[in-house]
CSV table of C-alpha atoms and ligand atoms in Angstrom, one decimal:
chain,number,residue,atom,x,y,z
A,1,UNK,CA,-23.6,-3.8,-5.6
A,2,UNK,CA,-23.2,-3.1,-2.3
A,3,UNK,CA,-19.4,-4.0,-0.5
A,4,UNK,CA,-18.2,-3.9,2.9
A,5,UNK,CA,-16.9,-0.3,2.8
A,6,UNK,CA,-18.5,2.7,0.8
A,7,UNK,CA,-17.4,6.3,-0.6
A,8,UNK,CA,-18.8,7.9,2.7
A,9,UNK,CA,-16.3,5.8,5.2
A,10,UNK,CA,-13.6,7.2,2.8
A,11,UNK,CA,-14.8,10.6,3.4
A,12,UNK,CA,-14.8,9.9,7.3
A,13,UNK,CA,-11.5,8.4,6.9
A,14,UNK,CA,-10.2,11.5,5.0
A,15,UNK,CA,-11.7,14.0,7.9
A,16,UNK,CA,-9.7,11.3,10.9
A,17,UNK,CA,-7.1,11.6,8.6
A,18,UNK,CA,-7.4,15.8,7.9
A,19,UNK,CA,-4.1,17.5,10.1
A,20,UNK,CA,-3.0,13.9,10.7
A,21,UNK,CA,-1.3,12.1,7.1
A,22,UNK,CA,0.4,14.6,4.9
A,23,UNK,CA,-1.4,15.8,1.9
A,24,UNK,CA,1.1,14.5,0.0
A,25,UNK,CA,2.5,16.4,-3.2
A,26,UNK,CA,1.6,15.0,-7.5
A,27,UNK,CA,4.7,15.6,-9.7
A,28,UNK,CA,4.6,15.9,-12.7
A,29,UNK,CA,7.6,15.5,-15.1
A,30,UNK,CA,8.5,16.3,-18.6
A,31,UNK,CA,10.7,13.6,-19.8
A,32,UNK,CA,8.2,11.0,-18.0
A,33,UNK,CA,5.0,12.6,-20.4
A,34,UNK,CA,7.2,12.7,-23.5
A,35,UNK,CA,8.3,9.2,-23.3
A,36,UNK,CA,4.4,7.7,-23.5
A,37,UNK,CA,2.7,10.7,-24.8
A,38,UNK,CA,0.4,11.3,-22.3
A,39,UNK,CA,-0.5,13.2,-19.5
A,40,UNK,CA,0.8,11.8,-15.8
A,41,UNK,CA,0.6,13.1,-12.2
A,42,UNK,CA,2.7,10.8,-10.0
A,43,UNK,CA,0.8,11.2,-6.4
A,44,UNK,CA,3.5,10.3,-4.0
A,45,UNK,CA,3.6,8.6,-0.7
A,46,UNK,CA,6.8,8.1,-0.2
A,47,UNK,CA,6.5,11.1,1.4
A,48,UNK,CA,3.4,10.3,3.8
A,49,UNK,CA,4.3,9.6,7.4
A,50,UNK,CA,6.5,5.9,7.5
A,51,UNK,CA,7.6,6.2,3.9
A,52,UNK,CA,4.2,4.8,2.7
A,53,UNK,CA,0.2,5.3,2.3
A,54,UNK,CA,-0.2,2.5,5.2
A,55,UNK,CA,-0.1,5.4,7.7
A,56,UNK,CA,-3.8,6.2,6.2
A,57,UNK,CA,-5.5,2.9,6.8
A,58,UNK,CA,-3.4,2.1,10.3
A,59,UNK,CA,-4.3,5.8,11.9
A,60,UNK,CA,-8.4,5.2,10.4
A,61,UNK,CA,-8.8,2.1,11.8
A,62,UNK,CA,-7.6,3.3,15.1
A,63,UNK,CA,-8.8,6.1,15.4
A,64,UNK,CA,-12.3,4.3,14.6
A,65,UNK,CA,-11.7,1.4,17.4
A,66,UNK,CA,-13.9,1.8,20.5
A,67,UNK,CA,-12.7,4.1,23.5
A,68,UNK,CA,-12.4,0.2,25.6
A,69,UNK,CA,-10.4,-0.9,22.9
A,70,UNK,CA,-7.8,1.9,22.2
A,71,UNK,CA,-7.1,1.7,26.6
A,72,UNK,CA,-6.3,-2.3,25.5
A,73,UNK,CA,-4.1,-1.8,22.3
A,74,UNK,CA,-3.4,-2.9,18.8
A,75,UNK,CA,-1.3,-6.0,17.4
A,76,UNK,CA,-0.4,-6.8,14.2
A,77,UNK,CA,1.6,-9.6,12.7
A,78,UNK,CA,3.4,-7.3,9.6
A,79,UNK,CA,6.7,-6.9,9.8
A,80,UNK,CA,6.8,-4.3,6.4
A,81,UNK,CA,5.5,-0.4,6.3
A,82,UNK,CA,2.4,-1.7,8.5
A,83,UNK,CA,4.2,-2.0,11.3
A,84,UNK,CA,5.7,0.9,11.2
A,85,UNK,CA,2.5,2.7,10.3
A,86,UNK,CA,0.8,0.5,13.2
A,87,UNK,CA,3.2,2.2,15.8
A,88,UNK,CA,3.2,5.5,14.7
A,89,UNK,CA,0.0,5.9,14.3
A,90,UNK,CA,-0.7,3.8,17.9
A,91,UNK,CA,1.9,6.4,19.7
A,92,UNK,CA,0.3,8.9,18.1
A,93,UNK,CA,-3.2,8.1,19.7
A,94,UNK,CA,-1.1,7.7,23.1
A,95,UNK,CA,-1.8,3.6,22.6
A,96,UNK,CA,0.1,0.4,23.2
A,97,UNK,CA,0.9,-1.6,20.3
A,98,UNK,CA,2.4,-5.0,20.0
A,99,UNK,CA,4.3,-6.0,16.7
A,100,UNK,CA,4.5,-9.6,16.1
A,101,UNK,CA,8.2,-10.2,13.7
A,102,UNK,CA,10.1,-12.5,13.0
A,103,UNK,CA,13.7,-12.7,14.6
A,104,UNK,CA,15.7,-12.4,12.0
A,105,UNK,CA,13.9,-9.2,10.5
A,106,UNK,CA,16.3,-6.5,9.5
A,107,UNK,CA,18.0,-4.5,12.3
A,108,UNK,CA,16.5,-1.5,10.8
A,109,UNK,CA,12.9,-2.4,10.9
A,110,UNK,CA,13.1,-3.6,14.8
A,111,UNK,CA,15.1,0.3,14.7
A,112,UNK,CA,12.2,2.3,13.3
A,113,UNK,CA,9.5,0.1,15.1
A,114,UNK,CA,10.9,0.4,18.4
A,115,UNK,CA,11.6,3.9,17.6
A,116,UNK,CA,7.7,4.4,17.8
A,117,UNK,CA,7.5,3.1,21.4
A,118,UNK,CA,6.3,-0.2,19.9
A,119,UNK,CA,6.5,-3.2,21.6
A,120,UNK,CA,8.1,-6.1,19.5
A,121,UNK,CA,6.8,-10.0,19.6
A,122,UNK,CA,9.5,-11.8,18.3
A,123,UNK,CA,9.1,-15.3,17.0
A,124,UNK,CA,10.5,-17.9,14.4
A,125,UNK,CA,9.6,-18.1,10.7
A,126,UNK,CA,11.2,-21.6,10.3
A,127,UNK,CA,9.5,-23.1,13.3
A,128,UNK,CA,5.9,-20.6,14.3
A,129,UNK,CA,2.8,-20.0,12.4
A,130,UNK,CA,2.5,-15.7,12.6
A,131,UNK,CA,-1.0,-15.5,12.8
A,132,UNK,CA,-1.7,-18.2,15.3
A,133,UNK,CA,0.8,-16.3,17.7
A,134,UNK,CA,-0.8,-13.2,16.5
A,135,UNK,CA,-4.7,-15.0,17.6
A,136,UNK,CA,-3.3,-15.8,20.8
A,137,UNK,CA,-1.7,-13.0,22.0
A,138,UNK,CA,-4.9,-10.5,20.7
A,139,UNK,CA,-6.9,-12.8,22.7
A,140,UNK,CA,-4.5,-13.2,26.1
A,141,UNK,CA,-3.8,-9.2,25.8
A,142,UNK,CA,-7.2,-7.9,24.4
A,143,UNK,CA,-5.6,-6.4,22.0
A,144,UNK,CA,-7.3,-5.7,18.8
A,145,UNK,CA,-5.7,-7.2,15.6
A,146,UNK,CA,-5.6,-5.0,13.1
A,147,UNK,CA,-4.0,-6.9,9.8
A,148,UNK,CA,-2.5,-5.3,6.6
A,149,UNK,CA,-4.7,-5.1,4.6
A,150,UNK,CA,-7.5,-7.6,5.2
A,151,UNK,CA,-9.6,-5.0,7.5
A,152,UNK,CA,-12.5,-2.4,5.9
A,153,UNK,CA,-11.0,0.1,7.8
A,154,UNK,CA,-7.3,0.2,6.5
A,155,UNK,CA,-9.0,0.0,3.0
A,156,UNK,CA,-11.5,2.9,3.7
A,157,UNK,CA,-7.8,5.0,4.9
A,158,UNK,CA,-5.8,3.5,1.8
A,159,UNK,CA,-8.9,5.2,-0.6
A,160,UNK,CA,-8.5,8.5,1.0
A,161,UNK,CA,-4.9,8.6,-1.3
A,162,UNK,CA,-7.2,8.0,-4.7
A,163,UNK,CA,-9.3,11.0,-3.5
A,164,UNK,CA,-6.9,12.9,-2.4
A,165,UNK,CA,-5.4,12.7,-6.2
A,166,UNK,CA,-8.5,13.0,-8.1
A,167,UNK,CA,-9.7,16.3,-5.9
A,168,UNK,CA,-6.1,17.4,-6.9
A,169,UNK,CA,-5.9,17.2,-11.1
A,170,UNK,CA,-9.4,16.6,-11.9
A,171,UNK,CA,-11.1,14.5,-14.0
A,172,UNK,CA,-8.2,11.0,-15.1
A,173,UNK,CA,-8.5,8.5,-17.8
A,174,UNK,CA,-6.4,6.3,-15.9
A,175,UNK,CA,-5.7,5.5,-12.6
A,176,UNK,CA,-2.9,3.0,-12.4
A,177,UNK,CA,-2.0,1.4,-8.3
A,178,UNK,CA,0.4,-1.3,-7.0
A,179,UNK,CA,-1.6,-3.9,-5.5
A,180,UNK,CA,0.0,-6.4,-2.5
A,181,UNK,CA,-2.8,-7.7,-0.8
A,182,UNK,CA,-5.4,-5.3,-2.2
A,183,UNK,CA,-6.3,-2.7,0.3
A,184,UNK,CA,-4.7,0.3,-1.5
A,185,UNK,CA,-6.6,-1.3,-5.2
A,186,UNK,CA,-9.6,-1.6,-3.5
A,187,UNK,CA,-9.7,2.3,-1.5
A,188,UNK,CA,-8.1,3.3,-4.9
A,189,UNK,CA,-11.6,2.0,-6.6
A,190,UNK,CA,-14.4,2.7,-4.2
A,191,UNK,CA,-12.8,6.6,-4.2
A,192,UNK,CA,-11.6,6.8,-7.9
A,193,UNK,CA,-15.1,5.1,-9.3
A,194,UNK,CA,-17.6,7.2,-7.0
A,195,UNK,CA,-16.1,10.2,-8.2
A,196,UNK,CA,-15.2,9.4,-11.8
A,197,UNK,CA,-17.5,6.5,-13.2
A,198,UNK,CA,-15.9,6.4,-16.3
A,199,UNK,CA,-12.3,6.2,-15.1
A,200,UNK,CA,-10.5,3.4,-15.8
A,201,UNK,CA,-8.6,2.2,-12.7
A,202,UNK,CA,-5.6,-1.1,-13.0
A,203,UNK,CA,-4.1,-2.3,-10.6
A,204,UNK,CA,-0.4,-3.6,-11.2
A,205,UNK,CA,1.8,-6.7,-9.2
A,206,UNK,CA,5.3,-7.6,-10.0
A,207,UNK,CA,5.3,-11.1,-12.3
A,208,UNK,CA,5.9,-13.5,-10.5
A,209,UNK,CA,3.4,-12.0,-8.0
A,210,UNK,CA,1.1,-12.1,-9.8
A,211,UNK,CA,-2.0,-14.0,-7.8
A,212,UNK,CA,-4.2,-10.8,-8.3
A,213,UNK,CA,-4.4,-11.2,-11.8
A,214,UNK,CA,-4.8,-14.8,-11.9
A,215,UNK,CA,-7.4,-14.1,-9.7
A,216,UNK,CA,-9.1,-12.1,-11.2
A,217,UNK,CA,-8.9,-14.5,-14.2
A,218,UNK,CA,-10.1,-17.4,-12.5
A,219,UNK,CA,-13.1,-15.3,-10.4
A,220,UNK,CA,-11.8,-16.4,-6.8
A,221,UNK,CA,-8.9,-16.3,-4.9
A,222,UNK,CA,-6.2,-17.9,-6.0
A,223,UNK,CA,-3.0,-18.7,-3.1
A,224,UNK,CA,0.1,-18.5,-4.7
A,225,UNK,CA,3.3,-20.0,-2.7
A,226,UNK,CA,5.8,-17.3,-0.8
A,227,UNK,CA,6.7,-14.9,-4.3
A,228,UNK,CA,10.4,-14.2,-4.6
A,229,UNK,CA,10.9,-10.3,-6.0
A,230,UNK,CA,11.9,-7.0,-4.8
A,231,UNK,CA,9.0,-6.0,-4.7
A,232,UNK,CA,8.6,-6.6,-1.2
A,233,UNK,CA,5.6,-5.2,-0.4
A,234,UNK,CA,3.6,-6.8,-2.5
A,235,UNK,CA,5.4,-10.3,-2.1
A,236,UNK,CA,1.7,-11.4,-0.9
A,237,UNK,CA,0.3,-14.6,-1.4
A,238,UNK,CA,-3.4,-13.8,-1.5
A,239,UNK,CA,-5.6,-10.7,-1.9
A,240,UNK,CA,-8.3,-10.5,1.3
A,241,UNK,CA,-11.9,-11.5,1.4
A,242,UNK,CA,-12.7,-8.4,1.6
A,243,UNK,CA,-11.0,-6.8,-1.2
A,244,UNK,CA,-11.3,-9.3,-4.0
A,245,UNK,CA,-14.9,-9.1,-3.9
A,246,UNK,CA,-14.2,-5.1,-4.8
A,247,UNK,CA,-11.3,-5.3,-6.8
A,248,UNK,CA,-13.4,-8.0,-9.0
A,249,UNK,CA,-16.2,-6.4,-9.9
A,250,UNK,CA,-14.7,-2.5,-10.1
A,251,UNK,CA,-11.4,-3.2,-11.6
A,252,UNK,CA,-10.5,-2.4,-15.5
A,253,UNK,CA,-7.6,-5.0,-16.0
A,254,UNK,CA,-4.3,-6.2,-13.0
A,255,UNK,CA,-1.3,-6.8,-15.1
A,256,UNK,CA,2.3,-7.1,-14.5
A,257,UNK,CA,6.1,-5.9,-14.4
A,258,UNK,CA,9.5,-7.4,-13.9
A,259,UNK,CA,12.4,-6.7,-10.9
A,260,UNK,CA,14.1,-5.5,-14.0
A,261,UNK,CA,11.8,-2.8,-14.9
A,262,UNK,CA,11.3,-2.0,-11.1
A,263,UNK,CA,14.9,-1.2,-11.3
A,264,UNK,CA,15.1,1.3,-14.7
A,265,UNK,CA,11.9,2.8,-13.2
A,266,UNK,CA,13.8,3.1,-9.8
A,267,UNK,CA,16.6,4.9,-11.5
A,268,UNK,CA,14.6,6.9,-13.9
A,269,UNK,CA,12.7,8.3,-10.2
A,270,UNK,CA,15.7,9.2,-8.8
A,271,UNK,CA,18.0,10.5,-11.9
A,272,UNK,CA,15.2,12.2,-13.3
A,273,UNK,CA,12.7,13.3,-10.0
A,274,UNK,CA,15.3,13.1,-7.8
A,275,UNK,CA,13.1,10.7,-5.9
A,276,UNK,CA,14.0,7.4,-3.6
A,277,UNK,CA,11.4,5.2,-4.2
A,278,UNK,CA,11.3,1.4,-3.0
A,279,UNK,CA,10.9,-0.9,-5.7
A,280,UNK,CA,7.1,-1.8,-4.7
A,281,UNK,CA,6.4,2.3,-5.1
A,282,UNK,CA,7.7,2.3,-8.8
A,283,UNK,CA,4.6,-0.9,-9.8
A,284,UNK,CA,2.3,1.2,-11.1
A,285,UNK,CA,4.6,3.5,-12.8
A,286,UNK,CA,6.7,0.9,-14.3
A,287,UNK,CA,3.8,-0.6,-15.8
A,288,UNK,CA,2.9,2.8,-17.7
A,289,UNK,CA,6.6,3.9,-18.8
A,290,UNK,CA,6.9,0.2,-19.9
A,291,UNK,CA,3.9,0.6,-21.8
A,292,UNK,CA,2.3,-2.8,-20.9
A,293,UNK,CA,-0.5,-0.5,-20.4
A,294,UNK,CA,-1.1,1.8,-23.2
A,295,UNK,CA,-2.6,5.6,-22.0
A,296,UNK,CA,-1.4,7.6,-24.8
A,297,UNK,CA,-2.7,11.0,-24.8
A,298,UNK,CA,-4.3,10.2,-22.2
A,299,UNK,CA,-4.8,12.2,-18.7
A,300,UNK,CA,-3.6,9.5,-15.7
A,301,UNK,CA,-3.2,9.2,-12.3
A,302,UNK,CA,-0.2,7.3,-10.7
A,303,UNK,CA,0.5,6.5,-7.1
A,304,UNK,CA,4.2,6.0,-5.6
A,305,UNK,CA,3.3,3.8,-2.6
A,306,UNK,CA,6.7,4.1,-0.7
A,307,UNK,CA,10.1,4.7,-0.4
A,308,UNK,CA,11.2,2.4,2.3
A,309,UNK,CA,15.0,1.0,0.6
A,310,UNK,CA,17.7,0.3,2.6
A,311,UNK,CA,20.6,2.6,1.0
A,312,UNK,CA,23.1,0.0,0.5
A,313,UNK,CA,20.6,-1.9,-2.1
A,314,UNK,CA,19.3,1.0,-3.4
A,315,UNK,CA,22.7,2.3,-4.5
A,316,UNK,CA,23.6,-1.6,-5.7
A,317,UNK,CA,20.8,-1.0,-7.5
A,318,UNK,CA,20.6,2.6,-9.0
A,319,UNK,CA,24.5,2.6,-9.2
B,401,PLP,C1,1.8,-2.5,1.6
B,401,PLP,C2,2.7,-1.9,0.1
B,401,PLP,C3,1.8,-2.3,-0.9
B,401,PLP,C4,0.6,-3.1,-1.3
B,401,PLP,O1,-0.5,-3.0,-0.6
B,401,PLP,P1,-2.0,-3.4,-0.5
B,401,PLP,O2,-2.5,-2.7,0.0
B,401,PLP,O3,-0.6,-5.2,0.3
B,401,PLP,O4,-2.3,-4.3,-1.8
B,401,PLP,C5,2.1,-1.0,-1.9
B,401,PLP,N1,3.1,-0.5,-1.6
B,401,PLP,C6,3.7,0.1,-0.6
B,401,PLP,C7,4.8,0.3,-0.6
B,401,PLP,C8,3.3,-0.8,0.1
B,401,PLP,O5,3.8,-0.7,1.6
């Protein structure tokens, strides 16, 4: 089977990210191990630049543009962690970044994006379609659109995280990965299955946003309406067209966890491991700790995907 991303692309992405991305730590917890009777290895992308793995894909995509494309600049229409990743990666490359954001986006996100030197184009999300606006702006201004997950260089960049994890801890039986649009999962699958053909890779979605699970069962991309979940980074409505074939062929299964499970997991990370993890970042760990996937006596890699969260909100959940 040949896919739009190969392991060679992930090796190249690793080389581009060398000394640019943070080689994030892998933590263990005896308490967590005891609770599920397994050896768990948490890859902590909450300590990545901009607080999420998204820096990897964004930086790799920009680094791989032509000189002409870079000179004109890039555009994206995601307002989540990808926006900050594009803004910061553009700053590092000294290029222009334009971020299309709803005018009622959280002030903290607007400030963070501007802080990295990006320009913001506001739109009214009740009357305007962000993708139409993005296409129009990109065309008028010669900008290259870098979408959050449905883009080979983004997938390859995200794959470097699983590669690092496996290179650090060696053979694992399972790799558990949060799933939104599928950039992280598709990249992780290519990396993990190339290094360890026998590894079982499992994607984890919020219960209310299980479009990926439905797609896997149906054998085609299923779209759902915008899910209501505290896992905002995985509140996507459908998998990407580049991502789905990779996921469909290589994933062991896609499982779900509830928002309540995510809150319990956030509390565990804060109390036991002294870490702030955003709800989406808790998806993979919650599936293991809740025993949605049973991993008894196994060695398990778990990706903690991000740590960006409003502190008041965090306090109300863990308090
Ligand atoms: C974007 C994001 C995800 C989901 O990644 P996809 O590549 O869209 O599947 C998971 N966790 C965090 C923290 C994110 O920002």
